[in-house]
Coordinates of C-alpha atoms and ligand atoms in Angstrom, one line a residue:
Chain A
M1 CA -2.8 -24.8 -10.2
E2 CA -4.2 -22.3 -12.7
A3 CA -2.8 -22.0 -16.2
E4 CA -0.1 -19.4 -16.3
F5 CA -1.6 -17.8 -19.5
N6 CA -5.0 -17.3 -20.9
L7 CA -6.2 -15.4 -24.0
T8 CA -9.6 -14.1 -24.9
S9 CA -10.5 -12.9 -28.4
E10 CA -13.4 -10.8 -29.8
I11 CA -14.2 -8.7 -32.8
N12 CA -15.3 -5.1 -32.0
N13 CA -15.9 -2.5 -34.7
D14 CA -13.8 -4.4 -37.3
C15 CA -10.9 -4.7 -34.8
L16 CA -9.6 -7.9 -33.4
V17 CA -9.4 -7.4 -29.6
L18 CA -7.1 -9.8 -27.8
K19 CA -7.0 -9.7 -24.0
T20 CA -4.1 -11.5 -22.2
D21 CA -4.3 -12.9 -18.7
G22 CA -1.1 -13.9 -17.0
Y23 CA 2.5 -14.3 -17.9
V24 CA 3.3 -13.4 -21.6
N25 CA 6.2 -15.8 -22.1
N26 CA 7.1 -18.0 -25.1
Y27 CA 3.9 -19.9 -24.8
G28 CA 1.8 -16.8 -24.4
G29 CA 3.4 -15.1 -27.4
E30 CA 2.7 -18.1 -29.5
Q31 CA -1.0 -18.1 -28.4
I32 CA -1.3 -14.5 -29.4
S33 CA 0.4 -15.1 -32.7
N34 CA -1.8 -18.1 -33.5
E35 CA -5.0 -16.2 -32.7
F36 CA -3.9 -13.2 -34.8
N37 CA -3.0 -15.4 -37.8
K38 CA -6.5 -17.0 -37.8
H39 CA -8.1 -13.6 -38.1
F40 CA -5.4 -12.1 -40.4
K41 CA -6.2 -14.8 -43.0
N42 CA -9.8 -13.6 -42.9
G43 CA -8.8 -10.0 -43.6
I44 CA -8.5 -8.5 -40.2
K45 CA -6.2 -5.4 -40.3
K46 CA -6.8 -3.7 -37.0
V47 CA -5.7 -5.3 -33.8
V48 CA -5.8 -4.3 -30.2
I49 CA -3.9 -6.2 -27.5
S50 CA -5.0 -5.4 -24.0
L51 CA -2.4 -6.3 -21.3
A52 CA -4.6 -5.3 -18.3
K53 CA -4.3 -8.7 -16.7
S54 CA -0.6 -9.3 -17.4
K55 CA 1.8 -8.2 -14.7
V56 CA 4.8 -9.9 -16.2
V57 CA 6.1 -10.4 -19.7
N58 CA 9.3 -11.6 -21.1
S59 CA 11.2 -10.5 -24.2
I60 CA 10.7 -13.8 -25.9
G61 CA 6.9 -13.5 -25.5
I62 CA 7.0 -9.9 -26.7
S63 CA 9.2 -10.8 -29.7
F64 CA 6.2 -12.5 -31.3
M65 CA 4.5 -9.1 -31.5
I66 CA 7.2 -8.0 -34.0
E67 CA 6.0 -10.6 -36.5
I68 CA 2.4 -9.4 -36.1
I69 CA 3.5 -5.8 -36.7
E70 CA 5.4 -7.0 -39.8
Q71 CA 2.4 -8.8 -41.3
L72 CA 0.1 -5.8 -40.5
N73 CA 2.6 -3.4 -42.1
E74 CA 2.3 -5.3 -45.4
V75 CA -1.4 -4.7 -45.6
N76 CA -1.4 -1.2 -44.1
G77 CA -2.9 -2.5 -40.9
K78 CA -2.1 -1.4 -37.4
L79 CA -1.6 -2.8 -33.9
Y80 CA -2.4 -1.0 -30.6
F81 CA -1.4 -2.0 -27.1
T82 CA -3.6 -1.0 -24.2
D83 CA -3.8 -1.2 -20.4
M84 CA -0.1 -1.6 -19.9
D85 CA 1.6 -1.7 -16.6
S86 CA 4.3 1.0 -16.7
S87 CA 7.2 -1.5 -16.6
I88 CA 5.6 -3.4 -19.6
E89 CA 5.2 -0.2 -21.5
K90 CA 8.9 0.6 -20.8
T91 CA 9.9 -2.8 -22.1
L92 CA 8.0 -2.4 -25.3
T93 CA 9.5 1.1 -25.7
I94 CA 13.1 -0.3 -25.3
M95 CA 12.3 -2.8 -28.0
G96 CA 11.2 0.0 -30.3
L97 CA 7.7 -1.4 -30.8
F98 CA 6.0 2.0 -30.6
S99 CA 7.8 3.1 -33.7
Y100 CA 5.3 0.8 -35.5
A101 CA 2.5 0.1 -33.1
G102 CA 0.2 2.5 -31.2
K103 CA -0.6 2.6 -27.5
A104 CA -3.7 3.7 -25.7
S105 CA -5.0 3.6 -22.1
T106 CA -8.1 1.7 -22.9
I107 CA -9.5 -0.7 -25.6
D108 CA -12.2 1.9 -26.5
E109 CA -9.6 4.6 -27.0
A110 CA -7.5 2.2 -29.2
I111 CA -10.6 1.3 -31.3
K112 CA -11.4 5.0 -31.8
S113 CA -7.9 5.7 -33.0
L114 CA -8.1 2.7 -35.4
N115 CA -11.3 3.9 -37.0
Chain B
M1 CA 23.1 -3.0 6.5
E2 CA 19.9 -1.9 8.2
N3 CA 16.7 -3.5 6.8
N4 CA 18.7 -5.6 4.4
V5 CA 16.5 -8.4 3.1
K6 CA 18.2 -11.3 1.3
L7 CA 16.7 -14.2 -0.6
K8 CA 18.7 -17.0 -2.2
M9 CA 17.5 -19.7 -4.5
T10 CA 18.8 -22.5 -6.6
L11 CA 16.3 -23.1 -9.4
P12 CA 15.8 -26.2 -11.6
D13 CA 15.3 -26.0 -15.3
I14 CA 11.6 -26.3 -15.5
P15 CA 9.0 -24.1 -17.2
D16 CA 8.2 -20.7 -15.7
I17 CA 10.4 -21.3 -12.7
E18 CA 11.4 -17.6 -13.0
L19 CA 8.0 -16.8 -11.6
V20 CA 9.1 -18.3 -8.2
A21 CA 11.8 -15.7 -8.1
V22 CA 9.3 -13.0 -9.1
E23 CA 7.1 -14.0 -6.2
G24 CA 10.0 -13.7 -3.8
L25 CA 10.8 -10.3 -5.2
D26 CA 7.2 -9.2 -4.7
K27 CA 7.1 -10.3 -1.1
M28 CA 10.4 -8.5 -0.3
A29 CA 9.3 -5.4 -2.1
R30 CA 6.0 -5.3 -0.3
H31 CA 7.7 -5.8 3.0
L32 CA 10.0 -2.8 2.3
G33 CA 7.2 -0.7 0.8
I34 CA 8.8 -0.3 -2.6
S35 CA 6.7 1.5 -5.3
D36 CA 4.7 -0.5 -7.8
E37 CA 6.6 1.2 -10.7
K38 CA 10.0 0.1 -9.4
I39 CA 8.8 -3.4 -8.5
G40 CA 7.4 -3.8 -12.0
E41 CA 10.8 -2.9 -13.6
A42 CA 12.6 -5.2 -11.1
R43 CA 10.3 -8.0 -12.2
I44 CA 11.3 -7.6 -15.8
L45 CA 15.0 -7.6 -14.9
V46 CA 14.7 -10.7 -12.8
T47 CA 12.7 -12.5 -15.5
E48 CA 15.2 -11.7 -18.3
A49 CA 18.2 -12.6 -16.2
I50 CA 16.8 -15.9 -15.2
I51 CA 15.4 -17.0 -18.5
N52 CA 18.8 -16.4 -20.1
A53 CA 20.6 -18.4 -17.4
I54 CA 18.1 -21.3 -17.6
E55 CA 18.3 -21.4 -21.4
H56 CA 22.1 -21.4 -21.4
S57 CA 22.7 -23.5 -18.2
G58 CA 25.2 -26.4 -18.3
K59 CA 24.3 -29.9 -19.4
E60 CA 25.9 -31.3 -16.3
K61 CA 24.8 -28.7 -13.8
M62 CA 21.5 -27.4 -15.1
E63 CA 20.7 -25.4 -12.0
V64 CA 20.7 -21.6 -11.7
D65 CA 21.7 -19.6 -8.6
V66 CA 19.7 -16.5 -7.8
E67 CA 20.3 -14.0 -5.1
F68 CA 18.4 -10.8 -4.3
T69 CA 19.6 -8.3 -1.7
M70 CA 17.1 -5.5 -1.1
T71 CA 16.9 -2.4 1.0
K72 CA 14.4 0.4 0.7
E73 CA 16.8 2.2 -1.6
K74 CA 18.4 -0.5 -3.7
L75 CA 18.1 -4.0 -5.2
V76 CA 21.0 -6.1 -6.2
I77 CA 20.1 -9.1 -8.4
F78 CA 22.7 -11.8 -8.9
V79 CA 22.1 -14.7 -11.3
R80 CA 24.6 -17.4 -12.2
D81 CA 24.6 -20.4 -14.5
Y82 CA 27.1 -23.2 -15.1
G83 CA 26.8 -23.1 -18.9
Q84 CA 29.5 -22.7 -21.5
G85 CA 29.5 -18.9 -21.2
F86 CA 29.6 -16.2 -24.0
K87 CA 31.3 -13.0 -25.1
P88 CA 28.9 -10.2 -24.3
E89 CA 30.8 -7.8 -26.5
S90 CA 30.2 -10.0 -29.6
V91 CA 26.5 -9.9 -29.1
E92 CA 25.0 -7.6 -31.7
E93 CA 22.7 -4.8 -30.5
P94 CA 19.1 -5.7 -31.6
D95 CA 17.2 -3.4 -33.8
I96 CA 13.5 -3.8 -34.5
L97 CA 13.8 -2.7 -38.2
K98 CA 16.4 -5.4 -38.8
K99 CA 14.3 -8.0 -37.0
M100 CA 11.5 -7.4 -39.4
G101 CA 12.0 -9.6 -42.4
T102 CA 14.4 -11.9 -40.6
E103 CA 13.4 -15.2 -39.0
N104 CA 14.8 -14.7 -35.5
K105 CA 12.8 -12.0 -33.7
R106 CA 14.5 -12.7 -30.3
G107 CA 17.7 -11.2 -28.8
W108 CA 16.2 -8.4 -26.6
G109 CA 17.1 -9.6 -23.1
L110 CA 20.5 -8.0 -22.7
K111 CA 19.3 -4.7 -24.1
I112 CA 16.3 -4.6 -21.8
M113 CA 18.5 -5.5 -18.8
K114 CA 21.0 -2.8 -19.7
S115 CA 18.4 -0.1 -20.3
M116 CA 16.2 -0.8 -17.3
S117 CA 18.9 -1.3 -14.6
D118 CA 21.1 1.3 -13.0
D119 CA 24.1 -0.9 -13.2
F120 CA 24.9 -4.0 -15.1
L121 CA 27.8 -6.4 -15.0
I122 CA 28.4 -9.7 -16.8
E123 CA 31.3 -12.1 -16.0
S124 CA 31.4 -15.0 -18.3
N125 CA 33.8 -17.8 -19.0
E126 CA 33.8 -21.4 -20.0
N127 CA 32.5 -22.3 -16.5
G128 CA 29.4 -20.2 -16.8
T129 CA 28.0 -16.8 -16.5
K130 CA 27.4 -14.4 -13.6
I131 CA 25.2 -11.4 -14.1
T132 CA 24.8 -8.7 -11.5
L133 CA 22.1 -6.0 -11.9
I134 CA 21.6 -3.1 -9.7
K135 CA 18.3 -1.3 -9.5
N136 CA 17.7 1.9 -7.5
L137 CA 14.3 1.7 -5.9
V138 CA 13.7 5.4 -5.1
Chain C
M1 CA 17.6 -40.3 -10.1
E2 CA 15.5 -39.9 -13.3
N3 CA 13.3 -36.8 -13.4
N4 CA 14.5 -35.7 -10.1
V5 CA 13.7 -32.0 -9.7
K6 CA 15.4 -30.0 -6.9
L7 CA 14.7 -26.5 -5.6
K8 CA 16.7 -24.8 -2.9
M9 CA 16.0 -21.6 -1.1
T10 CA 17.2 -19.5 1.8
L11 CA 14.3 -17.4 3.0
P12 CA 14.3 -14.2 5.0
D13 CA 12.0 -13.6 7.9
I14 CA 9.4 -11.5 6.2
P15 CA 5.6 -11.9 6.0
D16 CA 4.1 -14.6 3.8
I17 CA 7.6 -15.7 2.5
E18 CA 6.3 -19.3 2.7
L19 CA 4.2 -18.5 -0.3
V20 CA 7.4 -18.3 -2.4
A21 CA 8.2 -21.8 -1.5
V22 CA 4.6 -22.8 -2.3
E23 CA 4.9 -21.2 -5.7
G24 CA 8.0 -23.3 -6.4
L25 CA 6.3 -26.4 -5.2
D26 CA 3.4 -25.7 -7.6
K27 CA 5.8 -25.2 -10.6
M28 CA 7.6 -28.5 -9.8
A29 CA 4.4 -30.4 -9.3
R30 CA 2.9 -29.1 -12.6
H31 CA 6.0 -30.0 -14.5
L32 CA 5.9 -33.5 -13.1
G33 CA 2.1 -33.9 -13.6
I34 CA 1.3 -34.4 -9.9
S35 CA -2.4 -34.6 -8.9
D36 CA -4.1 -31.6 -7.4
E37 CA -5.0 -33.5 -4.3
K38 CA -1.4 -34.4 -3.5
I39 CA -0.1 -30.9 -4.4
G40 CA -2.7 -29.5 -2.0
E41 CA -1.5 -31.6 0.8
A42 CA 2.1 -30.9 0.0
R43 CA 1.3 -27.1 0.1
I44 CA 0.0 -27.5 3.7
L45 CA 3.1 -29.4 4.8
V46 CA 5.4 -26.9 3.3
T47 CA 3.5 -24.0 4.8
E48 CA 3.5 -25.4 8.3
A49 CA 7.1 -26.4 8.3
I50 CA 8.3 -23.0 7.1
I51 CA 6.1 -20.9 9.4
N52 CA 7.5 -22.8 12.4
A53 CA 11.0 -22.4 11.2
I54 CA 10.6 -18.7 10.6
E55 CA 8.9 -18.1 13.9
H56 CA 11.6 -19.9 15.8
S57 CA 14.6 -18.9 13.7
G58 CA 17.7 -17.6 15.5
K59 CA 18.2 -13.9 16.4
E60 CA 21.7 -14.0 14.8
K61 CA 20.9 -16.1 11.8
M62 CA 17.3 -15.3 11.0
E63 CA 17.2 -17.2 7.7
V64 CA 15.6 -20.5 7.0
D65 CA 16.9 -23.1 4.5
V66 CA 14.3 -25.0 2.4
E67 CA 14.9 -27.8 0.0
F68 CA 12.4 -29.7 -2.2
T69 CA 13.3 -32.9 -4.1
M70 CA 10.5 -34.2 -6.2
T71 CA 10.0 -37.1 -8.5
K72 CA 6.7 -38.3 -10.0
E73 CA 6.4 -40.6 -7.0
K74 CA 7.7 -38.7 -4.1
L75 CA 8.5 -35.4 -2.5
V76 CA 11.1 -34.8 0.2
I77 CA 10.7 -31.5 2.0
F78 CA 13.6 -30.3 4.1
V79 CA 13.4 -27.2 6.3
R80 CA 16.1 -26.0 8.7
D81 CA 16.3 -23.0 11.0
Y82 CA 19.1 -21.7 13.2
G83 CA 17.0 -21.1 16.3
Q84 CA 17.4 -22.5 19.8
G85 CA 15.7 -25.7 19.1
F86 CA 13.1 -27.7 21.1
K87 CA 12.2 -31.1 22.4
P88 CA 9.5 -32.5 20.2
E89 CA 8.7 -35.2 22.7
S90 CA 7.7 -32.6 25.3
V91 CA 5.2 -30.9 23.0
E92 CA 1.7 -31.8 24.1
E93 CA -0.7 -33.3 21.6
P94 CA -3.3 -30.6 20.9
D95 CA -7.0 -31.3 21.4
I96 CA -9.8 -29.1 20.2
L97 CA -11.9 -29.7 23.3
K98 CA -9.1 -28.5 25.5
K99 CA -8.4 -25.6 23.3
M100 CA -11.9 -24.3 23.9
G101 CA -12.0 -22.2 27.0
T102 CA -8.2 -21.7 27.0
E103 CA -6.5 -18.6 25.6
N104 CA -4.0 -20.2 23.2
K105 CA -5.8 -21.9 20.3
R106 CA -2.6 -22.6 18.4
G107 CA -0.3 -25.6 18.5
W108 CA -1.5 -27.6 15.5
G109 CA 1.5 -27.5 13.1
L110 CA 3.3 -30.6 14.2
K111 CA 0.2 -32.6 14.4
I112 CA -0.9 -31.6 10.9
M113 CA 2.6 -32.4 9.5
K114 CA 2.7 -35.8 11.2
S115 CA -0.8 -36.7 10.0
M116 CA -0.5 -35.5 6.4
S117 CA 3.0 -36.7 5.6
D118 CA 4.1 -40.3 5.0
D119 CA 7.3 -39.8 7.0
F120 CA 8.4 -37.2 9.4
L121 CA 11.7 -36.6 11.2
I122 CA 12.7 -33.8 13.5
E123 CA 16.3 -33.2 14.5
S124 CA 16.7 -30.4 17.0
N125 CA 19.4 -29.1 19.3
E126 CA 20.6 -25.8 20.6
N127 CA 21.9 -24.9 17.1
G128 CA 18.6 -25.2 15.5
T129 CA 16.0 -27.5 14.0
K130 CA 15.9 -29.6 10.9
I131 CA 12.6 -31.1 9.8
T132 CA 12.3 -33.7 7.0
L133 CA 8.9 -34.6 5.6
I134 CA 8.3 -37.2 3.0
K135 CA 5.1 -37.2 1.0
N136 CA 4.1 -39.9 -1.5
L137 CA 2.7 -38.4 -4.6
V138 CA 0.9 -41.4 -6.1
Chain D
M1 CA 0.9 -6.6 -5.9
E2 CA -2.5 -7.7 -4.7
A3 CA -3.3 -8.1 -1.1
E4 CA -2.8 -11.7 0.0
F5 CA -6.2 -11.9 1.7
N6 CA -9.6 -10.5 1.2
L7 CA -12.9 -11.1 2.9
T8 CA -16.4 -10.4 1.8
S9 CA -19.4 -10.6 4.1
E10 CA -23.1 -10.7 3.6
I11 CA -26.3 -11.8 5.4
N12 CA -28.4 -14.4 3.7
N13 CA -31.5 -16.0 5.3
D14 CA -30.3 -15.0 8.8
C15 CA -26.9 -16.5 8.2
L16 CA -23.6 -14.6 8.1
V17 CA -21.9 -15.7 5.0
L18 CA -18.1 -15.0 4.9
K19 CA -16.2 -15.6 1.7
T20 CA -12.4 -15.7 1.9
D21 CA -10.1 -14.9 -1.0
G22 CA -6.4 -15.9 -0.7
Y23 CA -4.1 -17.1 2.0
V24 CA -5.8 -17.8 5.4
N25 CA -2.9 -17.0 7.6
N26 CA -2.7 -15.2 10.9
Y27 CA -3.9 -12.0 9.3
G28 CA -6.7 -13.7 7.4
G29 CA -7.9 -15.5 10.6
E30 CA -8.0 -12.3 12.4
Q31 CA -10.0 -10.6 9.7
I32 CA -12.6 -13.4 9.8
S33 CA -12.7 -13.3 13.6
N34 CA -13.3 -9.5 13.6
E35 CA -16.0 -9.7 11.0
F36 CA -17.7 -12.5 12.9
N37 CA -17.5 -10.6 16.2
K38 CA -19.2 -7.6 14.7
H39 CA -22.2 -9.7 13.7
F40 CA -22.2 -11.9 16.8
K41 CA -22.7 -8.9 19.0
N42 CA -25.8 -8.2 16.9
G43 CA -27.2 -11.6 17.5
I44 CA -26.1 -13.6 14.5
K45 CA -25.9 -17.3 15.4
K46 CA -25.6 -19.0 12.1
V47 CA -22.4 -18.6 10.1
V48 CA -21.1 -20.0 6.8
I49 CA -17.4 -19.6 5.8
S50 CA -16.8 -20.3 2.1
L51 CA -13.2 -21.1 1.3
A52 CA -13.7 -21.4 -2.5
K53 CA -11.0 -18.8 -3.3
S54 CA -8.5 -20.0 -0.7
K55 CA -6.0 -22.5 -2.0
V56 CA -3.7 -22.3 1.0
V57 CA -4.4 -22.0 4.7
N58 CA -2.1 -22.3 7.7
S59 CA -2.9 -23.7 11.2
I60 CA -2.5 -20.3 12.8
G61 CA -5.2 -18.8 10.6
I62 CA -7.5 -21.8 11.1
S63 CA -7.0 -21.7 14.9
F64 CA -9.1 -18.5 15.0
M65 CA -12.0 -20.6 13.9
I66 CA -11.9 -22.5 17.2
E67 CA -12.8 -19.3 19.0
I68 CA -15.7 -18.7 16.7
I69 CA -17.0 -22.2 17.3
E70 CA -16.6 -21.7 21.0
Q71 CA -18.6 -18.5 21.0
L72 CA -21.3 -20.0 18.8
N73 CA -21.6 -23.1 21.1
E74 CA -22.5 -20.8 24.0
V75 CA -25.6 -19.5 22.2
N76 CA -26.5 -22.7 20.4
G77 CA -25.3 -21.3 17.2
K78 CA -23.5 -23.2 14.4
L79 CA -20.7 -22.7 11.9
Y80 CA -20.5 -24.4 8.5
F81 CA -17.5 -24.5 6.1
T82 CA -18.1 -24.8 2.4
D83 CA -16.3 -25.0 -0.9
M84 CA -13.1 -26.6 0.6
D85 CA -10.2 -27.8 -1.4
S86 CA -9.6 -31.4 -0.3
S87 CA -6.4 -30.6 1.4
I88 CA -8.0 -27.8 3.4
E89 CA -10.8 -30.1 4.4
K90 CA -8.2 -32.7 5.6
T91 CA -6.5 -30.0 7.6
L92 CA -9.7 -29.0 9.4
T93 CA -10.5 -32.7 10.0
I94 CA -7.1 -33.3 11.6
M95 CA -7.7 -30.3 13.9
G96 CA -11.1 -31.9 14.9
L97 CA -13.2 -28.9 13.7
F98 CA -15.9 -31.0 12.2
S99 CA -16.8 -32.4 15.6
Y100 CA -18.3 -29.0 16.3
A101 CA -18.7 -27.4 12.9
G102 CA -20.6 -28.6 9.8
K103 CA -19.4 -28.8 6.2
A104 CA -21.2 -28.5 2.9
S105 CA -20.3 -28.4 -0.8
T106 CA -21.9 -25.0 -1.4
I107 CA -23.1 -22.0 0.5
D108 CA -26.8 -22.7 -0.4
E109 CA -26.5 -26.2 1.0
A110 CA -25.0 -24.9 4.2
I111 CA -27.8 -22.3 4.6
K112 CA -30.4 -25.0 4.0
S113 CA -28.9 -27.2 6.7
L114 CA -28.7 -24.2 9.1
N115 CA -32.4 -23.4 8.6
Ligands
LIG201 N1 23.8 -16.8 -19.5 C1 24.2 -16.9 -20.8 N2 25.0 -17.9 -21.2 C2 25.4 -18.0 -22.5 N3 25.1 -17.1 -23.5 C3 24.2 -16.1 -23.2 C4 23.8 -15.9 -21.8 N4 23.0 -14.9 -21.8 C5 22.9 -14.4 -23.1 N5 23.7 -15.1 -23.9 C6 24.0 -14.9 -25.4 O1 23.6 -13.6 -25.7 C7 22.6 -13.6 -26.7 C8 21.6 -12.5 -26.5 O2 20.9 -12.7 -25.3 P1 19.5 -11.9 -25.1 O3 19.8 -10.5 -25.4 O4 19.0 -12.2 -23.7 O5 18.5 -12.5 -26.2 P2 18.0 -14.0 -26.5 O6 18.3 -14.8 -25.3 O7 16.5 -13.9 -26.7 O8 18.7 -14.4 -27.7 C9 22.0 -15.0 -26.7 O9 21.4 -15.4 -27.9 C10 23.1 -15.9 -26.2 O10 23.9 -16.2 -27.3
LIG202 N1 11.5 -25.0 14.5 C1 11.2 -25.0 15.8 N2 12.0 -24.5 16.7 C2 11.7 -24.4 18.0 N3 10.6 -24.8 18.5 C3 9.6 -25.3 17.7 C4 9.9 -25.4 16.3 N4 8.8 -26.0 15.7 C5 7.9 -26.2 16.7 N5 8.4 -25.8 17.9 C6 7.8 -25.9 19.2 O1 6.7 -26.8 19.2 C7 5.5 -26.1 19.5 C8 4.3 -26.7 18.7 O2 4.5 -26.3 17.4 P1 3.3 -26.3 16.4 O3 2.6 -27.6 16.5 O4 3.8 -26.1 15.0 O5 2.3 -25.2 16.8 P2 2.5 -23.6 17.0 O6 3.7 -23.3 16.3 O7 1.3 -23.0 16.5 O8 2.6 -23.5 18.5 C9 5.7 -24.7 19.3 O9 4.9 -23.9 20.2 C10 7.2 -24.5 19.7 O10 7.4 -24.5 21.1

């Protein structure tokens, strides 16, 4: 039995790049939020979340992203989502996330837009 | 109905059990040759319906019934719990702007189900809640 | 029973549908903290029982009922089809040496289920077949 | 939706090395059998099947292996299974495959034994 969710994290061009792998549920959302907070404290203001390896998300997992956006807004930071399955993009659109967050096809594109 | 595929499950209240239903959905969809885009949206609907039902299932009967009926054209998702029910019309429409600055960021499931399905019906009373979602697959 | 987790499904006759049951088994086993070794063997039992039932399911009622009841100590697998049934005592024990040189290499499911389970019961008549497998998990 | 089964094939030290990925069912068994037959015609007599990425098999899929063993026996060839989950190893044992086929922990070990 594999873990249902894994997260990898790296800094690229001043951007925190988080890559999810698996189901973004309550637990997944919390992992993303914790990892973000660690770097946010250290001054990171640009964040990319790549959902390339997530085929399913739920609204509870995604609701953690609202808090990230909120914190980034306060410091004029910005969040980008990349590599989204069309149904996941639709979900985030319904939730109104793209009024505050950006989207891009690839991580590189997102980093370019953030810099 | 021709090529009508039906899957029924009664799910226990354990973590990520909704993924079992999603796996069933995937197998049915592949068998019928449904597009990736439609399957993706159906996955979201199934997931949201089941996590609500599991979360609000009854203390005595904690199980949740799930039924998928799929043809090449249409998917009917039926989910029922034995919880205490609720009044859908009293649930406030979520708004991301209002969610910012308030503690509770949740409350998106019903909106997502309504927006992503082609038809949506909730029947709820003190014996539990039944939700029926219809998704066109072409 | 304490910590008794139950999953019920009615599966359609479509390719690889047994993997949906395996996914359910995995979720239950993880929740209860069952060892990888025991889960692996339970997966094989579930797979063999379901592929037989699907293959021999009835023309009118092509569905197969599956039920898992799991505790930390024990798994009960119940699978039923509505096919024409068979006489288990007339099924010949397979032997690899005899299989070599003959056309049909199949016929291993019952032997594997018998060998890998801790208890094994088949009830079969013209209305279908019920198989119950018990697997100790510790 | 990913395919349920994938097979990769390579020649290493005169051995045909087949690596399965996913459910070894009827379809998977047939894929393995077809790939084997292609190389068997060209004189390959040593075969390794690595099951590292297969967590589930069924008896119909595995029954195709009996035919492979049969053909190899006729030319004094040999089949090795490697990287087996313990439950899969037990299944193959129950079927009596290891009276005719070898087993090893890794592909390298199997190739060493075959040479
Ligand atoms: N099956 C159900 N049984 C009882 N109440 C429910 C059910 N589904 C939804 N609700 C109620 O509707 C509200 C909104 O649900 P939803 O939009 O899915 O968001 P969330 O579950 O994240 O709060 C829930 O907070 C709950 O009060
Ligand atoms: N559920 C069932 N209904 C009817 N016949 C069955 C059923 N399960 C097994 N059988 C009979 O028993 C035989 C042996 O089954 P099994 O050992 O699983 O091998 P296989 O299915 O590969 O032939 C089958 O060929 C079939 O005739």
